[in-house]
Structures are given as C-alpha cells and as structure tokens.
XYZ file of C-alpha atoms in Angstrom:
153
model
C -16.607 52.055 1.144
C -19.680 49.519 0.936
C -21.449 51.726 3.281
C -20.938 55.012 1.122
C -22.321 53.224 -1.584
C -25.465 52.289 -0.042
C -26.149 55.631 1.292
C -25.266 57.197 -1.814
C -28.200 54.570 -3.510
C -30.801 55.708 -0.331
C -30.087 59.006 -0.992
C -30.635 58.511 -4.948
C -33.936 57.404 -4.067
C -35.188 59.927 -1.594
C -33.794 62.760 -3.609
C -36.378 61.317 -6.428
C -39.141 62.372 -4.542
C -38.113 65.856 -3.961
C -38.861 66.752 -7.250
C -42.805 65.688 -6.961
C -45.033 68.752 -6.584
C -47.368 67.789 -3.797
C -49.321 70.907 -3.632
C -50.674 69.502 -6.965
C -51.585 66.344 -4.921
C -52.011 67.471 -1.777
C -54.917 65.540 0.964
C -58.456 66.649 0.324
C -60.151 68.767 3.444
C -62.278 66.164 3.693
C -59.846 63.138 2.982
C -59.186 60.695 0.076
C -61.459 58.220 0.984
C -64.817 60.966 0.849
C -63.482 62.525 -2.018
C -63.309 59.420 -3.798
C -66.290 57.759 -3.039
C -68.411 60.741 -3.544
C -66.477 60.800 -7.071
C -67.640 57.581 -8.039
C -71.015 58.504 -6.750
C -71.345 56.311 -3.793
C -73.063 56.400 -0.811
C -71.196 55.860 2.907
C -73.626 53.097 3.085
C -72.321 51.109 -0.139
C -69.025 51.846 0.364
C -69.648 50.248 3.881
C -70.934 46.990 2.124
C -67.849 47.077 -0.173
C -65.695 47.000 3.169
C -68.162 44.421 4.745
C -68.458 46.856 7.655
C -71.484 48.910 9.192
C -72.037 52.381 7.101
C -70.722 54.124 10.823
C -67.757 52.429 10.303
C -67.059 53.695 7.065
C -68.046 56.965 7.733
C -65.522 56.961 11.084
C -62.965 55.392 8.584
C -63.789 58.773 6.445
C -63.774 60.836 9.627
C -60.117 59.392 10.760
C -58.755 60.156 7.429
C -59.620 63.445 7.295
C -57.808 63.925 11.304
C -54.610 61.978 10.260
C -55.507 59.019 12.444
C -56.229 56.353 10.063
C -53.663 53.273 9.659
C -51.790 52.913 6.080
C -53.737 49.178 6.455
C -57.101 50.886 6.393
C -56.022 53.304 3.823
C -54.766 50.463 1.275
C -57.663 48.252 2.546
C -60.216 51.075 0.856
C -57.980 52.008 -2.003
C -58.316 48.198 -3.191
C -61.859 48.078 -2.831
C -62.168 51.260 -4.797
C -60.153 49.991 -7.209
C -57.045 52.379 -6.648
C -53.319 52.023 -5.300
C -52.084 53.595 -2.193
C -48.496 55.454 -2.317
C -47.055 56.586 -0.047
C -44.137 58.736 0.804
C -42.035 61.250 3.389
C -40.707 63.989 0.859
C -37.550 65.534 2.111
C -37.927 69.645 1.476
C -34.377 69.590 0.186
C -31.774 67.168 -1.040
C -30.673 64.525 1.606
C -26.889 66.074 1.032
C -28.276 69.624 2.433
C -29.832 68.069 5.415
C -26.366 66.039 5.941
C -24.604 69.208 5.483
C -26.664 71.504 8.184
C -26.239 68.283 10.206
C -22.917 68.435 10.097
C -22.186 72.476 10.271
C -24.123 72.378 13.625
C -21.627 69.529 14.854
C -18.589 71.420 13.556
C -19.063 74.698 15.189
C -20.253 73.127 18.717
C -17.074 70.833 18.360
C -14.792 73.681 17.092
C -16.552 76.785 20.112
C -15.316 73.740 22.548
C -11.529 73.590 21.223
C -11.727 77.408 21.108
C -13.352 78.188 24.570
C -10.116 75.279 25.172
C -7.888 77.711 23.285
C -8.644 81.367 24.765
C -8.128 79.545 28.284
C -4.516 78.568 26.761
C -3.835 82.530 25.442
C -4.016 80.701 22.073
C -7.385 81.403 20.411
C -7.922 81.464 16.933
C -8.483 84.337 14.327
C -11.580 84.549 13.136
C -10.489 83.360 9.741
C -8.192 80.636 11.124
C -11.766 79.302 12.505
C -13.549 79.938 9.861
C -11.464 77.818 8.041
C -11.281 74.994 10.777
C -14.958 75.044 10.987
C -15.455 74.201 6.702
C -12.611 71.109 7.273
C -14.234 69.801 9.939
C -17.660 69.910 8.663
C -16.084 68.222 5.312
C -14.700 65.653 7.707
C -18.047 65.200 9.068
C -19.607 64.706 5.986
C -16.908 62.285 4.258
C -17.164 60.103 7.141
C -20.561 60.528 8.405
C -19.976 59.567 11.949
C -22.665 57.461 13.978
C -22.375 60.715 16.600
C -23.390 62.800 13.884
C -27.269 62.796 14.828
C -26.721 62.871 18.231
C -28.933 65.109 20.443
C-alpha cells in the first residue's frame, strides 16, 4: 500500500511537468550560455574572466553546449556567474499512467499469445472476444500491481 502511495506522489510530480510548453523554451541553436552572454553584451573573453578560465575555454564551454556535451556542473557553474538558475528536467510526452498502461498492454498480450499458442495446442483456444477480454484483466492486473517484471526486456 506504502509503495502505491509513493508512486502515486512520483507520478504527481512528473505529470507536473507535462503541462510546460517547451517549444516556448526550447535550447538556443547556438546554446544558453552564447545566447546569454551575448544578451548581456559580453565578450567570450570576459565571460572567461568571470569563470577564471582562458577565453578558449569559455568559448569550448559555449561550443559543448551547443553539441549536448556539457556537464549539468558546468552548466550551473555559468548560470551562477551570470547571475541565473539552472532547471532542469526530463518531460514525459504523456502522463506517467499512459506510459504504465502501454507498458503493461505489451506484457498482457505477449503473456496472454503464450497461454493461447498453450491453448490451440490443447484444441481449447479462445474466441477472439474471450481474449479480448482476458487481455484488458490482465493488463488491469498489471497495472494494480505493477510487477518488478513489468519493464523487463
């Protein structure tokens, strides 16, 4: 029961963010950190002696930004000198329940194609609707109890 609860509260959280419109937001071409700086009107060079590092540092600091290999320390290192917060977030592209869901539909129907490949070796197969309606309990079942197997490959 404790466990439900706690995923229920995750889930309350993540769901939060799905709501945030991040093509309003979305990463500058040329990163954060350039855009910024050239904002405030700043040269490489300053920014460099903000950071206490050479002005090819802080250009390469730019330059990893802008191709996704710069560290969240880095990142939150510049936004502090610049006088700025870093957030940061992974933004589900549906409610957490959908992905469980899907999650669990795919489980159901390879579990339920075994019993019935089981079955029509046994001359007792299923109707279509009798496994249509095997496959919705056991993907409730899935979700109600959220198995550790669940998000196994």
């Amino acid at each position: 029961m404790m466990n439900k609860l706690i995923r229920s509260q995750y889930q309350s959280k993540i769901n939060l963010t799905t709501s945030v419109d991040v093509s309003k937001i979305a990463r500058p071409k040329e990163g954060w950190i350039r855009t910024l700086r050239k904002s405030l009107g700043m040269s490489a060079n300053q920014l460099a002696k903000y950071l206490d590092m050479s002005s090819s540092q802080a250009t390469q600091m730019e330059r990893m930004e802008a191709e996704d290999r710069i560290t969240i320390k880095q990142l939150r290192r510049v936004a502090n000198v610049l006088n700025c917060d870093l957030e940061y977030a992974i933004i589900p592209r549906k409610p957490v329940e959908s992905t469980i869901t899907e999650q669990a539909k795919i489980k159901a129907q390879e579990l339920i194609s075994k019993v019935d490949d089981q079955m029509r070796l046994e001359d007792q197969q299923l109707s279509k609707a009798q496994l249509t309606e095997q496959l919705e309990i056991e993907i409730d079942r899935l979700v109600e109890e959220m198995p550790r197997t669940l998000w196994d490959k």
